[in-house]
Short mmCIF file of C-alpha atoms in Angstrom, two decimals:
data_model
loop_
_atom_site.label_atom_id
_atom_site.label_comp_id
_atom_site.label_asym_id
_atom_site.label_seq_id
_atom_site.Cartn_x
_atom_site.Cartn_y
_atom_site.Cartn_z
CA UNK A 1 119.42 121.68 97.80
CA UNK A 2 117.84 125.06 97.43
CA UNK A 3 114.26 125.36 96.23
CA UNK A 4 113.46 127.10 92.95
CA UNK A 5 110.03 128.41 92.10
CA UNK A 6 106.78 127.60 93.85
CA UNK A 7 106.58 124.40 95.86
CA UNK A 8 104.05 121.84 94.48
CA UNK A 9 102.05 119.83 96.96
CA UNK A 10 103.95 116.59 96.36
CA UNK A 11 107.39 118.09 96.20
CA UNK A 12 109.57 120.84 94.84
CA UNK A 13 112.02 121.57 92.10
CA UNK A 14 115.59 121.72 93.36
CA UNK A 15 118.57 123.49 91.84
CA UNK A 16 121.25 120.82 91.56
CA UNK A 17 124.77 122.22 91.74
CA UNK A 18 127.62 119.89 90.90
CA UNK A 19 131.25 120.49 91.87
CA UNK A 20 133.35 122.31 89.30
CA UNK A 21 135.89 120.13 87.52
CA UNK A 22 139.54 120.99 86.98
CA UNK A 23 140.17 121.25 83.23
CA UNK A 24 143.95 121.58 83.23
CA UNK A 25 145.92 121.29 80.03
CA UNK A 26 147.00 117.75 80.87
CA UNK A 27 143.79 116.56 79.25
CA UNK A 28 144.61 117.59 75.72
CA UNK A 29 146.14 115.34 73.04
CA UNK A 30 144.33 112.54 71.33
CA UNK A 31 141.56 110.95 73.34
CA UNK A 32 141.35 113.66 75.98
CA UNK A 33 139.88 116.98 74.89
CA UNK A 34 137.80 119.75 76.41
CA UNK A 35 134.63 117.76 75.75
CA UNK A 36 135.76 115.14 78.32
CA UNK A 37 135.85 116.98 81.67
CA UNK A 38 137.52 115.24 84.58
CA UNK A 39 139.63 115.90 87.65
CA UNK A 40 142.95 116.72 85.98
CA UNK A 41 144.73 117.43 89.25
CA UNK A 42 143.92 113.98 90.63
CA UNK A 43 144.85 112.37 87.32
CA UNK A 44 148.27 114.00 87.46
CA UNK A 45 148.75 112.80 91.06
CA UNK A 46 147.88 109.24 90.08
CA UNK A 47 150.18 109.24 87.07
CA UNK A 48 153.00 110.62 89.24
CA UNK A 49 152.76 107.69 91.67
CA UNK A 50 156.06 105.73 91.64
CA UNK A 51 154.24 102.42 92.24
CA UNK A 52 152.27 102.43 88.98
CA UNK A 53 152.32 99.40 86.67
CA UNK A 54 155.20 99.67 84.23
CA UNK A 55 156.23 98.06 80.98
CA UNK A 56 159.74 96.63 80.53
CA UNK A 57 162.06 98.47 78.17
CA UNK A 58 161.74 95.67 75.61
CA UNK A 59 157.96 96.20 75.45
CA UNK A 60 158.33 99.95 74.91
CA UNK A 61 160.83 99.25 72.12
CA UNK A 62 158.40 96.77 70.52
CA UNK A 63 155.68 99.44 70.61
CA UNK A 64 158.02 101.95 68.98
CA UNK A 65 159.11 99.49 66.29
CA UNK A 66 155.59 98.35 65.41
CA UNK A 67 154.35 101.93 65.14
CA UNK A 68 156.20 101.93 61.81
CA UNK A 69 153.97 100.22 59.21
CA UNK A 70 157.11 99.28 57.26
CA UNK A 71 158.91 97.61 60.16
CA UNK A 72 160.89 94.56 59.07
CA UNK A 73 160.10 91.18 60.58
CA UNK A 74 163.81 90.56 61.16
CA UNK A 75 164.21 93.78 63.16
CA UNK A 76 161.25 92.91 65.36
CA UNK A 77 162.41 89.33 65.87
CA UNK A 78 165.91 90.51 66.82
CA UNK A 79 164.47 92.96 69.33
CA UNK A 80 162.22 90.37 71.03
CA UNK A 81 165.01 87.78 71.14
CA UNK A 82 167.11 90.21 73.18
CA UNK A 83 164.85 89.11 76.05
CA UNK A 84 165.29 85.35 76.01
CA UNK A 85 162.64 84.71 78.66
CA UNK A 86 160.06 86.70 76.70
CA UNK A 87 161.02 84.98 73.45
CA UNK A 88 160.64 81.56 75.09
CA UNK A 89 157.17 82.46 76.39
CA UNK A 90 156.06 83.59 72.94
CA UNK A 91 157.34 80.44 71.22
CA UNK A 92 155.76 78.21 73.87
CA UNK A 93 152.39 79.97 73.45
CA UNK A 94 152.52 79.90 69.66
CA UNK A 95 152.98 76.11 69.88
CA UNK A 96 149.96 75.71 72.16
CA UNK A 97 146.58 74.40 71.03
CA UNK A 98 145.27 77.97 71.17
CA UNK A 99 146.92 78.72 67.82
CA UNK A 100 146.59 75.19 66.44
CA UNK A 101 149.63 75.27 64.13
CA UNK A 102 150.10 72.20 61.93
CA UNK A 103 153.87 72.19 62.42
CA UNK A 104 155.97 73.21 65.42
CA UNK A 105 157.48 76.68 65.61
CA UNK A 106 161.03 76.97 66.92
CA UNK A 107 161.72 80.72 67.00
CA UNK A 108 160.19 84.17 67.17
CA UNK A 109 161.28 84.78 63.59
CA UNK A 110 159.42 81.68 62.42
CA UNK A 111 156.39 82.69 64.51
CA UNK A 112 156.32 86.02 62.68
CA UNK A 113 156.39 84.19 59.35
CA UNK A 114 153.68 81.69 60.33
CA UNK A 115 151.29 84.01 62.22
CA UNK A 116 152.19 87.51 61.13
CA UNK A 117 153.17 90.60 63.09
CA UNK A 118 149.87 91.09 64.97
CA UNK A 119 149.74 87.93 67.12
CA UNK A 120 153.44 88.08 68.00
CA UNK A 121 153.25 91.75 68.98
CA UNK A 122 150.15 91.02 71.06
CA UNK A 123 151.88 88.19 72.92
CA UNK A 124 155.01 90.28 73.52
CA UNK A 125 152.99 93.13 75.02
CA UNK A 126 150.65 90.78 76.89
CA UNK A 127 153.47 88.95 78.64
CA UNK A 128 155.19 92.28 79.36
CA UNK A 129 151.99 93.65 80.87
CA UNK A 130 151.69 90.67 83.22
CA UNK A 131 155.33 90.94 84.31
CA UNK A 132 154.85 94.67 84.90
CA UNK A 133 152.31 93.86 87.63
CA UNK A 134 154.73 91.82 89.73
CA UNK A 135 154.93 93.01 93.32
CA UNK A 136 151.95 95.36 93.13
CA UNK A 137 148.98 95.56 95.52
CA UNK A 138 149.20 92.36 97.54
CA UNK A 139 145.66 92.89 98.88
CA UNK A 140 144.25 93.63 95.42
CA UNK A 141 141.85 91.06 93.92
CA UNK A 142 144.25 89.78 91.30
CA UNK A 143 142.27 86.61 90.63
CA UNK A 144 139.17 88.61 89.71
CA UNK A 145 141.23 91.16 87.80
CA UNK A 146 143.03 88.63 85.60
CA UNK A 147 139.93 86.49 85.17
CA UNK A 148 137.98 89.45 83.75
CA UNK A 149 140.94 90.56 81.64
CA UNK A 150 141.79 87.16 80.16
CA UNK A 151 138.22 85.94 79.64
CA UNK A 152 137.32 89.24 77.96
CA UNK A 153 140.47 89.15 75.82
CA UNK A 154 139.86 85.61 74.58
CA UNK A 155 136.22 86.41 73.89
CA UNK A 156 136.97 89.69 72.08
CA UNK A 157 139.49 87.93 69.84
CA UNK A 158 137.04 85.13 69.08
CA UNK A 159 134.14 87.53 68.41
CA UNK A 160 136.34 89.54 66.05
CA UNK A 161 136.94 86.40 64.03
CA UNK A 162 133.24 85.67 63.52
CA UNK A 163 131.96 89.19 62.94
CA UNK A 164 133.82 90.64 59.99
CA UNK A 165 136.41 92.30 62.24
CA UNK A 166 139.04 89.58 61.92
CA UNK A 167 141.65 92.23 61.12
CA UNK A 168 141.11 93.66 64.62
CA UNK A 169 141.38 90.35 66.51
CA UNK A 170 144.83 90.96 68.00
CA UNK A 171 144.16 94.55 69.02
CA UNK A 172 140.85 93.45 70.57
CA UNK A 173 142.64 90.80 72.62
CA UNK A 174 145.23 93.24 73.95
CA UNK A 175 142.74 96.07 74.57
CA UNK A 176 140.51 93.71 76.57
CA UNK A 177 143.47 92.41 78.56
CA UNK A 178 144.44 96.01 79.40
CA UNK A 179 140.94 97.48 79.85
CA UNK A 180 141.11 97.72 83.66
CA UNK A 181 144.75 98.75 84.04
CA UNK A 182 143.45 102.04 85.47
CA UNK A 183 141.99 100.14 88.45
CA UNK A 184 145.47 98.95 89.39
CA UNK A 185 146.89 102.46 89.01
CA UNK A 186 144.15 104.01 91.16
CA UNK A 187 144.55 101.29 93.80
CA UNK A 188 148.31 101.82 93.98
CA UNK A 189 148.05 105.62 94.06
CA UNK A 190 144.99 106.05 96.32
CA UNK A 191 145.14 103.01 98.59
CA UNK A 192 142.26 102.58 101.03
CA UNK A 193 140.28 105.46 99.52
CA UNK A 194 139.95 103.60 96.25
CA UNK A 195 139.64 100.20 97.94
CA UNK A 196 136.46 101.48 99.64
CA UNK A 197 134.95 102.30 96.23
CA UNK A 198 135.86 98.82 94.96
CA UNK A 199 134.20 97.24 97.98
CA UNK A 200 131.03 99.30 97.57
CA UNK A 201 130.80 98.35 93.89
CA UNK A 202 131.23 94.62 94.39
CA UNK A 203 131.75 92.91 91.04
CA UNK A 204 129.52 95.33 89.12
CA UNK A 205 131.73 97.39 86.81
CA UNK A 206 128.85 99.62 85.78
CA UNK A 207 128.42 100.56 89.44
CA UNK A 208 132.19 100.95 89.80
CA UNK A 209 132.35 103.51 87.00
CA UNK A 210 129.48 105.49 88.53
CA UNK A 211 131.01 105.46 92.01
CA UNK A 212 134.43 106.47 90.70
CA UNK A 213 133.03 109.49 88.87
CA UNK A 214 130.86 110.48 91.85
CA UNK A 215 133.75 110.17 94.32
CA UNK A 216 136.72 111.38 92.26
CA UNK A 217 135.36 112.97 89.05
CA UNK A 218 137.55 110.49 87.18
CA UNK A 219 137.25 106.81 86.28
CA UNK A 220 139.62 103.89 85.91
CA UNK A 221 138.89 104.03 82.16
CA UNK A 222 140.27 107.60 82.04
CA UNK A 223 143.36 106.66 84.04
CA UNK A 224 143.99 103.50 82.03
CA UNK A 225 143.76 105.31 78.71
CA UNK A 226 146.15 108.02 79.87
CA UNK A 227 148.57 105.37 81.14
CA UNK A 228 148.44 103.57 77.78
CA UNK A 229 149.00 106.90 76.05
CA UNK A 230 152.02 107.51 78.26
CA UNK A 231 153.39 104.15 77.11
CA UNK A 232 152.86 105.35 73.52
CA UNK A 233 150.35 102.65 72.78
CA UNK A 234 148.55 103.16 69.44
CA UNK A 235 145.13 104.83 69.42
CA UNK A 236 143.44 101.53 68.52
CA UNK A 237 144.35 100.43 72.07
CA UNK A 238 144.04 103.74 73.92
CA UNK A 239 140.50 104.49 72.72
CA UNK A 240 138.98 101.07 73.58
CA UNK A 241 140.53 101.25 77.05
CA UNK A 242 138.89 104.63 77.62
CA UNK A 243 135.51 103.58 76.23
CA UNK A 244 135.32 99.91 77.25
CA UNK A 245 132.37 100.64 79.56
CA UNK A 246 130.56 102.85 76.99
CA UNK A 247 131.55 101.53 73.55
CA UNK A 248 128.85 103.38 71.61
CA UNK A 249 130.57 106.65 72.55
CA UNK A 250 133.96 105.59 71.15
CA UNK A 251 135.07 107.78 68.24
CA UNK A 252 136.64 106.81 64.95
CA UNK A 253 137.72 103.47 63.53
CA UNK A 254 138.63 102.10 66.96
CA UNK A 255 134.96 102.02 67.96
CA UNK A 256 134.70 98.48 66.55
CA UNK A 257 137.44 97.32 68.93
CA UNK A 258 135.68 99.05 71.84
CA UNK A 259 132.48 97.16 70.97
CA UNK A 260 134.32 93.84 70.81
CA UNK A 261 135.94 94.50 74.19
CA UNK A 262 132.56 95.36 75.69
CA UNK A 263 131.03 92.16 74.30
CA UNK A 264 134.02 90.25 75.66
CA UNK A 265 133.23 91.46 79.17
CA UNK A 266 129.68 90.14 78.77
CA UNK A 267 131.12 86.70 77.95
CA UNK A 268 133.14 87.01 81.16
CA UNK A 269 129.94 87.87 83.04
CA UNK A 270 128.14 84.83 81.62
CA UNK A 271 130.96 82.60 82.87
CA UNK A 272 131.23 84.17 86.33
CA UNK A 273 127.81 85.45 87.44
CA UNK A 274 125.80 83.39 89.91
CA UNK A 275 122.73 84.01 87.75
CA UNK A 276 124.06 84.17 84.18
CA UNK A 277 120.73 84.69 82.39
CA UNK A 278 120.85 88.50 82.47
CA UNK A 279 124.40 88.61 81.11
CA UNK A 280 123.60 86.03 78.42
CA UNK A 281 120.54 87.98 77.31
CA UNK A 282 122.57 91.19 77.05
CA UNK A 283 125.27 89.31 75.14
CA UNK A 284 122.75 87.95 72.63
CA UNK A 285 121.11 91.34 72.08
CA UNK A 286 124.23 93.49 71.94
CA UNK A 287 126.25 91.04 69.86
CA UNK A 288 123.44 91.08 67.31
CA UNK A 289 122.94 94.85 67.31
CA UNK A 290 126.63 95.81 67.48
CA UNK A 291 128.25 93.19 65.26
CA UNK A 292 125.50 91.07 63.69
CA UNK A 293 126.49 87.97 65.68
CA UNK A 294 123.78 85.37 66.26
CA UNK A 295 122.97 83.76 69.62
CA UNK A 296 124.27 80.30 68.71
CA UNK A 297 127.62 81.84 67.73
CA UNK A 298 127.75 83.60 71.10
CA UNK A 299 127.26 80.22 72.79
CA UNK A 300 130.22 78.80 70.87
CA UNK A 301 132.38 81.75 71.93
CA UNK A 302 131.44 81.17 75.59
CA UNK A 303 132.44 77.51 75.28
CA UNK A 304 135.70 78.40 73.53
CA UNK A 305 136.71 80.89 76.22
CA UNK A 306 136.04 78.34 78.96
CA UNK A 307 138.38 75.86 77.26
CA UNK A 308 141.22 78.19 76.25
CA UNK A 309 141.25 80.19 79.50
CA UNK A 310 142.79 77.25 81.37
CA UNK A 311 145.72 76.90 78.97
CA UNK A 312 146.30 80.64 78.56
CA UNK A 313 146.23 81.19 82.34
CA UNK A 314 149.00 78.61 82.63
CA UNK A 315 151.05 80.11 79.82
CA UNK A 316 150.70 83.66 81.17
CA UNK A 317 151.28 82.36 84.72
CA UNK A 318 148.25 84.13 86.14
CA UNK A 319 145.65 82.79 88.54
CA UNK A 320 142.10 83.10 87.18
CA UNK A 321 140.47 80.72 89.64
CA UNK A 322 138.64 77.50 88.93
CA UNK A 323 137.59 76.70 85.38
CA UNK A 324 134.07 77.78 84.50
CA UNK A 325 131.78 75.01 83.24
CA UNK A 326 130.43 76.74 80.14
CA UNK A 327 127.98 74.00 79.22
CA UNK A 328 126.37 73.93 82.66
CA UNK A 329 126.20 77.72 82.78
CA UNK A 330 124.58 77.96 79.35
CA UNK A 331 121.98 75.35 80.32
CA UNK A 332 121.22 77.17 83.59
CA UNK A 333 121.05 80.54 81.85
CA UNK A 334 118.70 79.11 79.24
CA UNK A 335 116.38 77.84 81.97
CA UNK A 336 116.40 81.24 83.69
CA UNK A 337 115.63 83.05 80.43
CA UNK A 338 112.68 80.78 79.74
CA UNK A 339 111.42 81.28 83.29
CA UNK A 340 111.76 85.05 83.11
CA UNK A 341 110.02 85.16 79.75
CA UNK A 342 107.11 83.07 80.98
CA UNK A 343 106.73 85.10 84.17
CA UNK A 344 107.32 88.51 82.56
CA UNK A 345 109.91 88.95 85.31
CA UNK A 346 111.19 92.35 86.33
CA UNK A 347 114.74 91.63 85.20
CA UNK A 348 113.49 91.33 81.64
CA UNK A 349 112.03 94.82 81.87
CA UNK A 350 115.15 96.65 82.90
CA UNK A 351 117.20 96.77 79.71
CA UNK A 352 114.61 98.80 77.80
CA UNK A 353 116.98 100.25 75.23
CA UNK A 354 118.03 96.79 74.05
CA UNK A 355 114.61 95.15 74.16
CA UNK A 356 113.41 93.85 70.80
CA UNK A 357 110.02 95.42 71.49
CA UNK A 358 111.45 98.85 70.82
CA UNK A 359 113.01 97.87 67.51
CA UNK A 360 109.50 97.11 66.23
CA UNK A 361 107.97 100.44 67.26
CA UNK A 362 108.00 103.54 65.01
CA UNK A 363 111.06 105.78 65.21
CA UNK A 364 111.43 109.44 64.37
CA UNK A 365 112.32 109.49 60.64
CA UNK A 366 114.58 112.54 60.95
CA UNK A 367 116.72 111.76 64.00
CA UNK A 368 116.28 108.00 64.40
CA UNK A 369 115.25 108.50 68.03
CA UNK A 370 112.47 106.36 69.49
CA UNK A 371 108.98 107.83 69.32
CA UNK A 372 106.13 108.58 71.71
CA UNK A 373 104.86 104.99 71.72
CA UNK A 374 108.25 103.57 72.71
CA UNK A 375 108.56 106.25 75.39
CA UNK A 376 105.22 105.23 76.92
CA UNK A 377 106.18 101.55 76.97
CA UNK A 378 109.63 102.25 78.43
CA UNK A 379 108.27 104.51 81.19
CA UNK A 380 105.63 101.95 82.10
CA UNK A 381 108.20 99.17 82.39
CA UNK A 382 110.76 101.20 84.32
CA UNK A 383 108.11 102.54 86.70
CA UNK A 384 106.76 99.03 87.33
CA UNK A 385 110.20 97.69 88.28
CA UNK A 386 111.06 100.67 90.50
CA UNK A 387 107.69 100.39 92.24
CA UNK A 388 108.20 96.80 93.37
CA UNK A 389 111.97 96.41 93.68
CA UNK A 390 114.75 98.27 95.44
CA UNK A 391 115.62 100.18 92.29
CA UNK A 392 115.35 103.65 90.79
CA UNK A 393 113.89 104.92 87.53
CA UNK A 394 114.43 108.40 86.13
CA UNK A 395 112.61 110.35 83.43
CA UNK A 396 114.39 113.28 81.79
CA UNK A 397 112.40 115.93 79.89
CA UNK A 398 114.45 118.10 77.50
CA UNK A 399 113.21 121.20 75.68
CA UNK A 400 115.40 122.52 72.86
CA UNK A 401 115.54 126.31 72.95
CA UNK A 402 116.29 128.53 69.96
CA UNK A 403 115.33 125.94 67.35
CA UNK A 404 112.55 128.03 65.80
CA UNK A 405 114.79 131.08 65.61
CA UNK A 406 117.48 128.90 64.04
CA UNK A 407 115.09 127.67 61.35
CA UNK A 408 113.92 131.22 60.60
CA UNK A 409 117.46 132.56 60.41
CA UNK A 410 119.22 129.76 58.53
CA UNK A 411 116.48 127.54 57.08
CA UNK A 412 114.92 124.13 57.68
CA UNK A 413 117.99 122.15 56.63
CA UNK A 414 120.20 123.76 59.27
CA UNK A 415 117.51 123.22 61.90
CA UNK A 416 117.24 119.54 60.97
CA UNK A 417 121.01 119.10 61.09
CA UNK A 418 121.14 120.71 64.53
CA UNK A 419 118.47 118.29 65.80
CA UNK A 420 120.34 115.29 64.41
CA UNK A 421 123.54 116.49 66.06
CA UNK A 422 121.72 116.92 69.37
CA UNK A 423 120.31 113.39 69.23
CA UNK A 424 123.80 112.01 68.59
CA UNK A 425 124.93 113.80 71.76
CA UNK A 426 121.94 112.48 73.70
CA UNK A 427 122.72 108.93 72.64
CA UNK A 428 126.37 109.35 73.53
CA UNK A 429 125.47 110.63 76.99
CA UNK A 430 122.62 108.31 77.92
CA UNK A 431 123.07 105.00 76.06
CA UNK A 432 125.98 103.97 78.34
CA UNK A 433 123.56 104.40 81.26
CA UNK A 434 120.99 102.12 79.60
CA UNK A 435 118.76 105.04 78.61
CA UNK A 436 116.24 105.19 75.78
CA UNK A 437 116.20 108.55 73.94
CA UNK A 438 112.77 109.48 72.53
CA UNK A 439 111.52 112.41 70.46
CA UNK A 440 108.13 113.30 71.93
CA UNK A 441 107.56 116.74 70.36
CA UNK A 442 108.80 119.08 67.66
CA UNK A 443 111.62 120.33 69.88
CA UNK A 444 111.14 118.08 72.91
CA UNK A 445 112.96 114.89 73.87
CA UNK A 446 112.51 112.52 76.78
CA UNK A 447 114.91 109.93 78.12
CA UNK A 448 113.91 106.90 80.20
CA UNK A 449 116.68 105.73 82.53
CA UNK A 450 115.96 102.41 84.30
CA UNK A 451 118.00 101.87 87.48
CA UNK A 452 119.57 105.34 87.32
CA UNK A 453 119.26 107.85 90.16
CA UNK A 454 118.68 111.60 90.18
CA UNK A 455 122.25 112.70 90.72
CA UNK A 456 123.66 110.57 87.92
CA UNK A 457 120.99 111.82 85.51
CA UNK A 458 121.72 115.44 86.43
CA UNK A 459 125.44 114.88 85.95
CA UNK A 460 124.81 113.46 82.47
CA UNK A 461 122.59 116.42 81.59
CA UNK A 462 125.20 118.92 82.73
CA UNK A 463 127.71 117.12 80.52
CA UNK A 464 125.27 117.31 77.62
CA UNK A 465 124.62 121.01 78.19
CA UNK A 466 128.35 121.81 78.25
CA UNK A 467 129.00 119.68 75.17
CA UNK A 468 126.18 121.34 73.25
CA UNK A 469 127.49 124.76 74.20
CA UNK A 470 130.96 123.88 72.93
CA UNK A 471 129.62 122.30 69.75
CA UNK A 472 127.24 125.13 68.87
CA UNK A 473 130.19 127.51 68.97
CA UNK A 474 131.82 125.46 66.21
CA UNK A 475 128.77 124.62 64.07
CA UNK A 476 128.40 127.47 61.62
CA UNK A 477 125.98 127.27 58.70
CA UNK A 478 127.57 130.03 56.66
CA UNK A 479 130.72 132.09 56.21
CA UNK A 480 129.74 134.55 58.93
CA UNK A 481 130.81 132.05 61.59
CA UNK A 482 127.88 132.89 63.82
CA UNK A 483 127.25 130.66 66.82
CA UNK A 484 124.08 128.58 66.55
CA UNK A 485 121.60 129.95 69.11
CA UNK A 486 120.49 126.61 70.58
CA UNK A 487 120.53 125.35 74.15
CA UNK A 488 118.49 123.01 76.34
CA UNK A 489 116.29 123.27 79.40
CA UNK A 490 116.03 119.94 81.19
CA UNK A 491 113.93 118.54 84.01
CA UNK A 492 114.59 115.38 86.01
CA UNK A 493 112.21 113.26 88.09
CA UNK A 494 113.21 110.04 89.85
CA UNK A 495 111.28 107.33 91.62
CA UNK A 496 113.28 105.29 94.11
CA UNK A 497 112.61 103.60 97.46
CA UNK A 498 112.66 106.96 99.26
CA UNK A 499 110.23 108.68 96.89
CA UNK A 500 107.67 106.03 95.89
CA UNK A 501 105.04 107.73 98.02
CA UNK A 502 105.08 110.78 95.73
CA UNK A 503 104.16 108.98 92.50
CA UNK A 504 100.86 107.20 91.94
CA UNK A 505 101.68 106.08 88.40
CA UNK A 506 104.05 106.71 85.52
CA UNK A 507 102.04 109.75 84.42
CA UNK A 508 102.85 111.49 87.69
CA UNK A 509 106.55 110.76 87.16
CA UNK A 510 106.46 112.13 83.62
CA UNK A 511 104.50 115.17 84.81
CA UNK A 512 107.07 115.90 87.51
CA UNK A 513 109.90 115.90 84.96
CA UNK A 514 107.89 118.24 82.70
CA UNK A 515 107.27 120.64 85.61
CA UNK A 516 110.99 120.62 86.38
CA UNK A 517 111.63 121.68 82.79
CA UNK A 518 109.17 124.55 83.16
CA UNK A 519 111.06 125.75 86.24
CA UNK A 520 114.33 125.51 84.28
CA UNK A 521 112.83 127.79 81.65
CA UNK A 522 111.55 130.20 84.29
CA UNK A 523 115.04 130.29 85.79
CA UNK A 524 116.46 131.81 82.62
CA UNK A 525 116.92 128.73 80.46
CA UNK A 526 119.98 126.69 79.53
CA UNK A 527 119.95 124.84 82.85
CA UNK A 528 118.91 121.64 84.62
CA UNK A 529 116.36 121.33 87.42
CA UNK A 530 115.36 118.26 89.41
CA UNK A 531 112.05 117.43 91.10
CA UNK A 532 112.63 116.50 94.74
CA UNK A 533 109.55 115.17 96.58
CA UNK A 534 108.97 116.51 100.08
CA UNK A 535 106.28 115.32 102.44
CA UNK A 536 104.01 117.99 103.85
CA UNK A 537 104.90 119.08 107.37
#
């Protein structure tokens, strides 16, 4: 990295240049627009692979039929019964304890009458999805794949039923079952190259998404959503597949399904992690904040998934491994949570954005962002963890440029609206990374990013800068259609195992990010600069 500006004693500010991304026209339509940059050339290569998962013709016809809100039950039943094996699977599943019907069901037509269109469509597509995987990737971890998919699907459906989203239960099930279809596509198309990324990520899907974007400038969520779009799946499935790892960024009405899918994956984590306390804590907090679901209800969902997963694995003929003992896991997780709380353990400190402490601290009344007090607490916690564990912590300092001119030219109301729009973008960019967005000055924001490194923070800031540039060209406060003259200068400072020597305390970390912002301004503005510590020769 090239140096910019004068070199401070403890380090220097580096210009971080990221590779340009191909923005070919293949990324238009629906979910994919110019605000979602990715490697379009690689995406096209993956989608052109002849070994991709495929849906049987009957499934595609079911999708086409059910896209019509006035489809007749008889027409759908006749279509499904053309595939006798599929019809038999649906009837067998409808008669299982999972649906708990009081009287037996003998046909697809009767199933449609008893359960409605949603569950039958979901089963038809679910069984078709499983059969479409036959013969793919013999070395792929199918047990882990189907375990995550089925556990998440059962949980998402159950959570929908207890959270006021009962109408979305079937779509949530199917979206969760399909959420990682892009992993299969990337594995089939890229082979060992993608297998290496899977190995490096272990079972951590948050790490997987980061490594995919760093290595390929595209993620399995992008590929999966495009594959679902190719199959003409409805947007209420396409959008949750794309945003299942960052549900708060999901647009439109389908955001509720994306949240349910995300919560479903946390139930999976509780049932599969060696130390389930962290996953259970996240489940409690996010279920409450996203859907108003209480902790005891979450426990019941975990138990329900453990029971029904055995039967549904058999009915779908997929191997999800040994049954998880939900009761034992909940007891163990409870013990770990009590122990962490009593010790003030580091793991409790990491998820700053979700911590109840921050909900009790004052927030900025205009934008809803956290305030200076929350920022100080979050930095202290993140710095403490990074100082004693093999983890990183990043502080981002963002100065909004042109705001005063905007207020003078168009008035206070327009200036306030621009700030609120900017905070929405900040949340969309940084919340999926676990960041806490704080307003610390009139036109200054800071973001605390526990367990996030320099490069990932810079990448997020570049995305923010590009998104703001595109948005400000469209925001026009009057008929003149003038572009709003706002941009951002951002500075990044990171403490990690290789740079601990450079930071005595959290104040030095915050100061480094502020100095990086000053260098960004001196470089002409509208750019990102990162503080890179260098030991004196």
